[in-house]
CSV table of C-alpha atoms and ligand atoms in Angstrom, one decimal:
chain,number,residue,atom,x,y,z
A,90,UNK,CA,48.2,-40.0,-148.6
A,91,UNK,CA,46.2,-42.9,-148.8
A,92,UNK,CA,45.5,-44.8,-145.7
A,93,UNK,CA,44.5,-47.9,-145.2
A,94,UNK,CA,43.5,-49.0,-141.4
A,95,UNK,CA,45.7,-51.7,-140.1
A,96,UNK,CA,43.4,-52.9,-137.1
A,97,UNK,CA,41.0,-55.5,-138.4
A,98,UNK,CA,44.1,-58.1,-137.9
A,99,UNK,CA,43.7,-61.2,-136.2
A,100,UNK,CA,47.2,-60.4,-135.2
A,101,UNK,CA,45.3,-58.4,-132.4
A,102,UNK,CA,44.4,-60.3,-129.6
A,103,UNK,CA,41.1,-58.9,-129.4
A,104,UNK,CA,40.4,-58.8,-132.8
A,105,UNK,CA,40.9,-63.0,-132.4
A,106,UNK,CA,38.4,-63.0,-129.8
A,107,UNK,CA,35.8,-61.1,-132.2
A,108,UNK,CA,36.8,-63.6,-135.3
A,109,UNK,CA,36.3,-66.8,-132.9
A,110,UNK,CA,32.8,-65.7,-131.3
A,111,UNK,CA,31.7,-64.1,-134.7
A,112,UNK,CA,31.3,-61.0,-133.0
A,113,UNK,CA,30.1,-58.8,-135.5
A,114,UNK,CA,29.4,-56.0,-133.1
A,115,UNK,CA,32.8,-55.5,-132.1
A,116,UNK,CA,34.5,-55.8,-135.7
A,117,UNK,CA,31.7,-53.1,-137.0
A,118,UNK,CA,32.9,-50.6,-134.3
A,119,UNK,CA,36.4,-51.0,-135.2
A,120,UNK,CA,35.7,-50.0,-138.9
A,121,UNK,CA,33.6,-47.3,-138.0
A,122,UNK,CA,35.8,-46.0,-135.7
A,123,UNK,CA,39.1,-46.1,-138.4
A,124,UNK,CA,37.4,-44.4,-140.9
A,125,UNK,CA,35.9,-41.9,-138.4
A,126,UNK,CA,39.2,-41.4,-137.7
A,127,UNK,CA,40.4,-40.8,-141.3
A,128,UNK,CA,41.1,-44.3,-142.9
A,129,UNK,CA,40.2,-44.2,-146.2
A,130,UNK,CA,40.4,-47.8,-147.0
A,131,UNK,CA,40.7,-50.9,-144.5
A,132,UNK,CA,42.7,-53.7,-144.4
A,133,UNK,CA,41.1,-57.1,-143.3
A,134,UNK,CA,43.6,-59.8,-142.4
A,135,UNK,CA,42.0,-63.4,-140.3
A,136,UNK,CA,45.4,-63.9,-138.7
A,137,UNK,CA,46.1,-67.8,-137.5
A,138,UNK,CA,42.7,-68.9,-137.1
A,139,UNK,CA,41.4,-72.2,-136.4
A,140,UNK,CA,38.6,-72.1,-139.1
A,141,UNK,CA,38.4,-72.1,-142.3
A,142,UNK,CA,40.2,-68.7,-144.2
A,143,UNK,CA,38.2,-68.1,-146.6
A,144,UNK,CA,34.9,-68.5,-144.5
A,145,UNK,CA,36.4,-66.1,-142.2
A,146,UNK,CA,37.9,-63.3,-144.9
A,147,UNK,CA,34.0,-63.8,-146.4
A,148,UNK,CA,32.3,-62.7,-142.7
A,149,UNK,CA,34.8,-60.2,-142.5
A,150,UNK,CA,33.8,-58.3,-145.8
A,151,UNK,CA,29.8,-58.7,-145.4
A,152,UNK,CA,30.6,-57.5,-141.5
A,153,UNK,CA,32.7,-54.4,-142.2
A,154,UNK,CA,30.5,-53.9,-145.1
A,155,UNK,CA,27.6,-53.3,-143.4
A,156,UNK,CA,28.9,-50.7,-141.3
A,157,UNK,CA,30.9,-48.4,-143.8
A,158,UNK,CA,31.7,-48.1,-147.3
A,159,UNK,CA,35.6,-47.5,-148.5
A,160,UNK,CA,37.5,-50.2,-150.5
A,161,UNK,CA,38.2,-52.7,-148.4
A,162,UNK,CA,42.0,-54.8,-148.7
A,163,UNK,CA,41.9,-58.6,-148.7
A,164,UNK,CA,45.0,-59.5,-146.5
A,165,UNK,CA,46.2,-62.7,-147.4
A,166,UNK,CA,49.0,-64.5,-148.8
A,167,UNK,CA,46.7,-67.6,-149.8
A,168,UNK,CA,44.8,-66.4,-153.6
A,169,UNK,CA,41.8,-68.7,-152.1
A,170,UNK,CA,41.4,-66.5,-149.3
A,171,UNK,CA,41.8,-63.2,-151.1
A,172,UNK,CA,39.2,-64.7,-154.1
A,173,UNK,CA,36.9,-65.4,-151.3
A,174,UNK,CA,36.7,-61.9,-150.2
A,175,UNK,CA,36.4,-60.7,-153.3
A,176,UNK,CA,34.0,-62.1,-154.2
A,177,UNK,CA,31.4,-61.2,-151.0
A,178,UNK,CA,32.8,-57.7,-151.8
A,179,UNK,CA,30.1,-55.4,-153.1
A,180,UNK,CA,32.2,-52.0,-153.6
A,181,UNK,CA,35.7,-51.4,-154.6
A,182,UNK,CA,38.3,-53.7,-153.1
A,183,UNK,CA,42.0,-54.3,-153.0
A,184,UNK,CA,44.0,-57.8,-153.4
A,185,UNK,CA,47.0,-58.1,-151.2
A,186,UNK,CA,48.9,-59.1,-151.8
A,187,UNK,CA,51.4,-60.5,-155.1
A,188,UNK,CA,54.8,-60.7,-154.7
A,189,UNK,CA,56.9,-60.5,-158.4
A,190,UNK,CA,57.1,-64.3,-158.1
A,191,UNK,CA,55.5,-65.5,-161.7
A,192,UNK,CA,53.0,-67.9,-159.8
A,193,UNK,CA,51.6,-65.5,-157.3
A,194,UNK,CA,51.5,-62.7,-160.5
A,195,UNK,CA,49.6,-65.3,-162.4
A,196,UNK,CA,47.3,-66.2,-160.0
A,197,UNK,CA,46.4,-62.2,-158.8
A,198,UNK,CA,46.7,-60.2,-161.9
A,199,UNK,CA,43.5,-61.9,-163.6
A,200,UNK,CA,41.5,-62.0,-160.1
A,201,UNK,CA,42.4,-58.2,-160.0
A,202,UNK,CA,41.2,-57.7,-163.7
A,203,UNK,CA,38.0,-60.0,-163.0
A,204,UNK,CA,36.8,-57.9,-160.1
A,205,UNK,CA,38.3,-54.7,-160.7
A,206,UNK,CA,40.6,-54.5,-158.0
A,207,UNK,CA,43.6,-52.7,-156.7
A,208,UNK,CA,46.6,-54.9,-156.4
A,209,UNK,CA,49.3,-54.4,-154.0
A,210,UNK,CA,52.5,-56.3,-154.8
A,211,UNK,CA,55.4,-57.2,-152.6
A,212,UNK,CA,58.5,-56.4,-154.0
A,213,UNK,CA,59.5,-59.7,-153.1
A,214,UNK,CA,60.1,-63.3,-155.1
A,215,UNK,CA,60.8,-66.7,-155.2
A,216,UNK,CA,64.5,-65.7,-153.3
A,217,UNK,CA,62.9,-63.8,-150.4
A,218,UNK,CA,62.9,-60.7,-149.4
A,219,UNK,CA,65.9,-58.8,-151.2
A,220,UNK,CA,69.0,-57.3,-149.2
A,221,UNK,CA,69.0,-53.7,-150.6
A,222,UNK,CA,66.8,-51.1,-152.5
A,223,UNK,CA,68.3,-51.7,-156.5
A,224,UNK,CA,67.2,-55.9,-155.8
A,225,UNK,CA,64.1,-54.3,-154.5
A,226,UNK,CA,63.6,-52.1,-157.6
A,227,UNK,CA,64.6,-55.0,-159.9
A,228,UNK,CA,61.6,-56.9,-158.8
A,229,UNK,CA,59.5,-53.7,-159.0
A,230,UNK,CA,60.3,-53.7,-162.7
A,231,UNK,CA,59.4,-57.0,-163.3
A,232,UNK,CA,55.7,-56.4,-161.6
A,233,UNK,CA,55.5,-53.6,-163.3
A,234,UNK,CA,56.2,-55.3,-166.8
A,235,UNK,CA,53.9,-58.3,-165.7
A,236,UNK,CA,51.0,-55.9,-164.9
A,237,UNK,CA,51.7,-53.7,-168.0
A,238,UNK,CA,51.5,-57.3,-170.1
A,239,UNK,CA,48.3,-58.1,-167.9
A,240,UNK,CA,46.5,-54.4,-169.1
A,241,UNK,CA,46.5,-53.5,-165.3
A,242,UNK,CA,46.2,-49.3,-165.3
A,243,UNK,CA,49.4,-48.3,-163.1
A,244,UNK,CA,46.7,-46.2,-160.7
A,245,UNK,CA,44.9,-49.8,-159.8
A,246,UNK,CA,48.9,-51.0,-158.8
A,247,UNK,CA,50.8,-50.6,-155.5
A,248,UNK,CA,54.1,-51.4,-154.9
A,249,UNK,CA,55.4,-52.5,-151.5
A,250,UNK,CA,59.5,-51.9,-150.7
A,251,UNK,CA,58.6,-54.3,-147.4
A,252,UNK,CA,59.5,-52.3,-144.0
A,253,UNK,CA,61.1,-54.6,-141.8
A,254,UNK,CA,61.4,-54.1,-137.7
A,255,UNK,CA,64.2,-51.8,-137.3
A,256,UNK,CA,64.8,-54.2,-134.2
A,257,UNK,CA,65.7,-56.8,-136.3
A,258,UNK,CA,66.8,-55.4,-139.8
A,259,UNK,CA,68.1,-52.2,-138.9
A,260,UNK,CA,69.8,-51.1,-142.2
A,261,UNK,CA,66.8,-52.7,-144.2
A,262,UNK,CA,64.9,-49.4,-143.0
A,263,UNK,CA,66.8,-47.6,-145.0
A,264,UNK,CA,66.9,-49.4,-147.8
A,265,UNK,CA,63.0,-49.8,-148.1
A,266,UNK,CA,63.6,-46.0,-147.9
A,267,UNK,CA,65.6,-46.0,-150.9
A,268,UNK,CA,63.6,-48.0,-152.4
A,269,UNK,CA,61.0,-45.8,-153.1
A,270,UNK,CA,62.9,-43.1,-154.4
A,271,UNK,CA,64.4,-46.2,-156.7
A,272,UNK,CA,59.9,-46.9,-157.4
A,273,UNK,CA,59.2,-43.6,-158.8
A,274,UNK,CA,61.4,-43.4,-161.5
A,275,UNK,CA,60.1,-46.9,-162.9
A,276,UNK,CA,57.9,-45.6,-165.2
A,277,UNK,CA,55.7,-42.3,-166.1
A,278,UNK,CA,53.5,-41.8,-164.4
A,279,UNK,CA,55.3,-43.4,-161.0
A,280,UNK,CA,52.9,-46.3,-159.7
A,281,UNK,CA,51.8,-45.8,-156.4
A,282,UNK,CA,54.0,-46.6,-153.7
A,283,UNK,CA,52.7,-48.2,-150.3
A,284,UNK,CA,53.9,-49.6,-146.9
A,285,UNK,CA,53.2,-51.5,-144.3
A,286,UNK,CA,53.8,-48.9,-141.6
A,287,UNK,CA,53.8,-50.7,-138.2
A,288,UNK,CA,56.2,-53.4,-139.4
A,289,UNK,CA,58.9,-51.2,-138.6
A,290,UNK,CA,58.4,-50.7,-134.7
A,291,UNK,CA,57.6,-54.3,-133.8
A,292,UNK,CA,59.6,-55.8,-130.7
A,293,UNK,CA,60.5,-51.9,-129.8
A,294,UNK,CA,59.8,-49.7,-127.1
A,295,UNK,CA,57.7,-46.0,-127.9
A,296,UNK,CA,56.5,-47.7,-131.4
A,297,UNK,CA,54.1,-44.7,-132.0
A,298,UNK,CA,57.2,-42.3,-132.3
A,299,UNK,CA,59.1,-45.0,-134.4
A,300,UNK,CA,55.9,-45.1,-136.5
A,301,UNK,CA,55.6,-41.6,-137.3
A,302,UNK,CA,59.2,-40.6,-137.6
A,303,UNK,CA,59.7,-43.3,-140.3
A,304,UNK,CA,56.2,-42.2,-141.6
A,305,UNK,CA,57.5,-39.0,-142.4
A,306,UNK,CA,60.2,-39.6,-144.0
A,307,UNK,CA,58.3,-42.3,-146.4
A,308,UNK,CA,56.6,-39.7,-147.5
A,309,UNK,CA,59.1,-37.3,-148.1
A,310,UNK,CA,60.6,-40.3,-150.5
A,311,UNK,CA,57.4,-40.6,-152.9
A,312,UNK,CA,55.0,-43.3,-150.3
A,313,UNK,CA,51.6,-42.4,-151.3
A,314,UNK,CA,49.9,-44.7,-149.4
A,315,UNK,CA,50.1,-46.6,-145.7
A,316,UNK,CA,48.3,-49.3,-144.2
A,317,UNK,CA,48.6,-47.7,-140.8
A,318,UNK,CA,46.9,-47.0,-137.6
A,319,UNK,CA,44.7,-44.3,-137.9
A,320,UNK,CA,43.4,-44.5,-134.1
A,321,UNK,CA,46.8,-42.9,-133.2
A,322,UNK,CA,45.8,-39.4,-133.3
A,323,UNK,CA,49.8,-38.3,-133.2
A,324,UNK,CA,50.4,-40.3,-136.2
A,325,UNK,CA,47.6,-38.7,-138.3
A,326,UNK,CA,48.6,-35.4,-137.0
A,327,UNK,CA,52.6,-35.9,-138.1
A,328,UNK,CA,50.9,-37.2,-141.9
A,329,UNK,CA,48.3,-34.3,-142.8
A,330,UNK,CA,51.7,-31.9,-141.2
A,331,UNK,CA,53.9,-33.4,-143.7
A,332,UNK,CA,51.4,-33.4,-146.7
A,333,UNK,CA,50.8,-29.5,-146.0
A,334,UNK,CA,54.8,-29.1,-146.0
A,335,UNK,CA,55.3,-31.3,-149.0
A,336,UNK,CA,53.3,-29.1,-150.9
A,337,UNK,CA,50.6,-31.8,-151.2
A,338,UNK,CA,46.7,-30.7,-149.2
A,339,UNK,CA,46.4,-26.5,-149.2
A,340,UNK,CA,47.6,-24.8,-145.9
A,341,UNK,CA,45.0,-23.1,-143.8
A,342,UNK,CA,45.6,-21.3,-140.2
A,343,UNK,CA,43.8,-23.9,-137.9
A,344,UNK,CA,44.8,-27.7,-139.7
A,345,UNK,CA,45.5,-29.1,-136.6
A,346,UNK,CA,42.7,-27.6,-134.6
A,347,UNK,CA,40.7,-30.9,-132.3
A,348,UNK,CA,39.6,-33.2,-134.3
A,349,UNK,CA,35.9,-34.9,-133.1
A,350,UNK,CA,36.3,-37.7,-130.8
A,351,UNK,CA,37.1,-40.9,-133.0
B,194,THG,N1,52.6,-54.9,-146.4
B,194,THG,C1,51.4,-55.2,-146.8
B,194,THG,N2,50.4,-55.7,-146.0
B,194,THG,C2,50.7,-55.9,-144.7
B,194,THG,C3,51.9,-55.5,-144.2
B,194,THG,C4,52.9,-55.0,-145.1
B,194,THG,N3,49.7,-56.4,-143.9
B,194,THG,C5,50.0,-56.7,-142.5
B,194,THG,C6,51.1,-55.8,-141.9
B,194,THG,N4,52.2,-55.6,-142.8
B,194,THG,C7,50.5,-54.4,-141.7
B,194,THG,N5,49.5,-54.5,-140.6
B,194,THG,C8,50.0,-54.6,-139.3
B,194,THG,C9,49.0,-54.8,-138.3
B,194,THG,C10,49.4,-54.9,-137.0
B,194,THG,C11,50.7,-54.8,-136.6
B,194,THG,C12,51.7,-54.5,-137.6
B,194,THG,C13,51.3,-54.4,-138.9
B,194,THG,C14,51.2,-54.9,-135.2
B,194,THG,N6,50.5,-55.7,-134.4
B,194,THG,C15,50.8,-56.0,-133.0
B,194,THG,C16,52.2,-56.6,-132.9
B,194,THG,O1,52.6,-57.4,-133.8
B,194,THG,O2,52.9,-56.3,-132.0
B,194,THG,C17,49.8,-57.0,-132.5
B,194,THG,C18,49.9,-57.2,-131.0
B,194,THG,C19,48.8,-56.5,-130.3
B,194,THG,O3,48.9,-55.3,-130.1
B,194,THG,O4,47.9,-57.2,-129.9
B,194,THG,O5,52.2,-54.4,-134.8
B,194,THG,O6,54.0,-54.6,-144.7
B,194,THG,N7,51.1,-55.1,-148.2
């Protein structure tokens, strides 16, 4: 499992604060601290913000850049913004996100060629988000097809089913669920398969538990990578659990012994 850390999201209160006073201390700790803690990849989104995007996404990269080196995921659903970051990014990075609409694919697939990037695609078009998993796969195909056409390597592509808050969308939990079974069997070998993890517990009570329950079973379908919360120590315990069970990181005695601090 891939994860990518959710919490450098100007969705966060304080992450707001530390965007608005250029607090580079503060966004530095929270990078170290997600990938002490097992992200492999973080996720930087500016949120509303009364500057500039693109200024912002571009402090962002050179701040969490400074502090630790995984790929780093330009969060935006503005191109402009996402170019910007890639372009202050010096190592590996990860555009998201396209939906299959043909403009956003036109506009992302050559930035992710240009710089070598990982795309992530919302299985999603110019209709909205789709009802059930076979309008969900339909779409898939399509981006797919378009990133095929575009000589995009299946590895560099991730496809997003889009979790929705089961207190909102209840059924559409499980058909993101099906969803990815529907993914995998797109074409050989499967691209990889991602979600947006927390989406699923907003507006409820006990989220954690709603997180890793619906974790699990993600993975049990074929999700190969999360952008996630890897501060919540439960969460990481229920996913290196259900790789070991699904076959997919060697058992020892002792996996779950105290991890160090994060
Ligand atoms: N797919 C892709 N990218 C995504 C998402 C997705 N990026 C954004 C989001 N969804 C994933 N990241 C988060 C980050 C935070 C929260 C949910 C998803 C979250 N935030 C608190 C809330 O809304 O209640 C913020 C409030 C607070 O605690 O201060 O839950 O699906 N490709």
């Amino acid at each position: 499992m891939f994860v990518i850390g959710e919490r450098i999201n100007g969705m966060f209160r304080s992450v707001a604060r530390a965007i608005r006073e250029r607090d580079a201390a503060a966004i530095a700790d929270l990078a170290r601290r997600q990938v002490a803690a097992g992200a492999q990849a973080l996720d930087l989104n500016t949120g509303p913000t009364g500057d500039d995007p693109a200024e912002v996404m571009t402090w962002l990269v050179q701040t969490v850049q400074e502090a630790v080196d995984v790929p780093l995921s330009m969060d935006s659903p503005k191109p402009a913004v996402v170019a910007a970051g890639l372009r202050a990014c010096r190592g590996r990075a990860i555009i998201n996100s396209t939906t299959g609409a043909r403009e956003r694919l036109d506009a992302l697939l050559p930035l992710a060629q240009e710089f070598g990037a990982s795309l992530i695609a919302l299985t999603i078009d110019e209709r909205g988000i789709p009802r059930n998993a076979a309008a969900r796969a339909e779409i898939a195909l399509g981006i797919v097809a378009a990133a095929v056409e575009a000589g995009l390597p299946t590895d560099r592509l991730y496809l997003d089913p889009i979790v929705l808050p089961v207190s909102a969308a209840q059924d559409q939990c499980r058909e993101a669920l099906e969803a990815i079974g529907a993914f995998r069997s797109l074409c050989q070998p499967p691209p990889h398969i991602l979600i947006g993890l927390s989406n699923v517990s907003q507006g409820a009570p006990n989220r954690p538990l709603i997180n890793r329950t619906y974790l699990v079973m993600a993975m049990a379908l074929g999700v190969d990578a999360a952008i996630a919360d890897p501060l919540d120590r439960d969460l990481m315990d229920a996913l290196r659990t259900a790789s070991i069970l699904l076959n997919q990181e060697i058992y020892a005695e002792g996996y779950l012994q105290p991890q160090p601090a994060a």
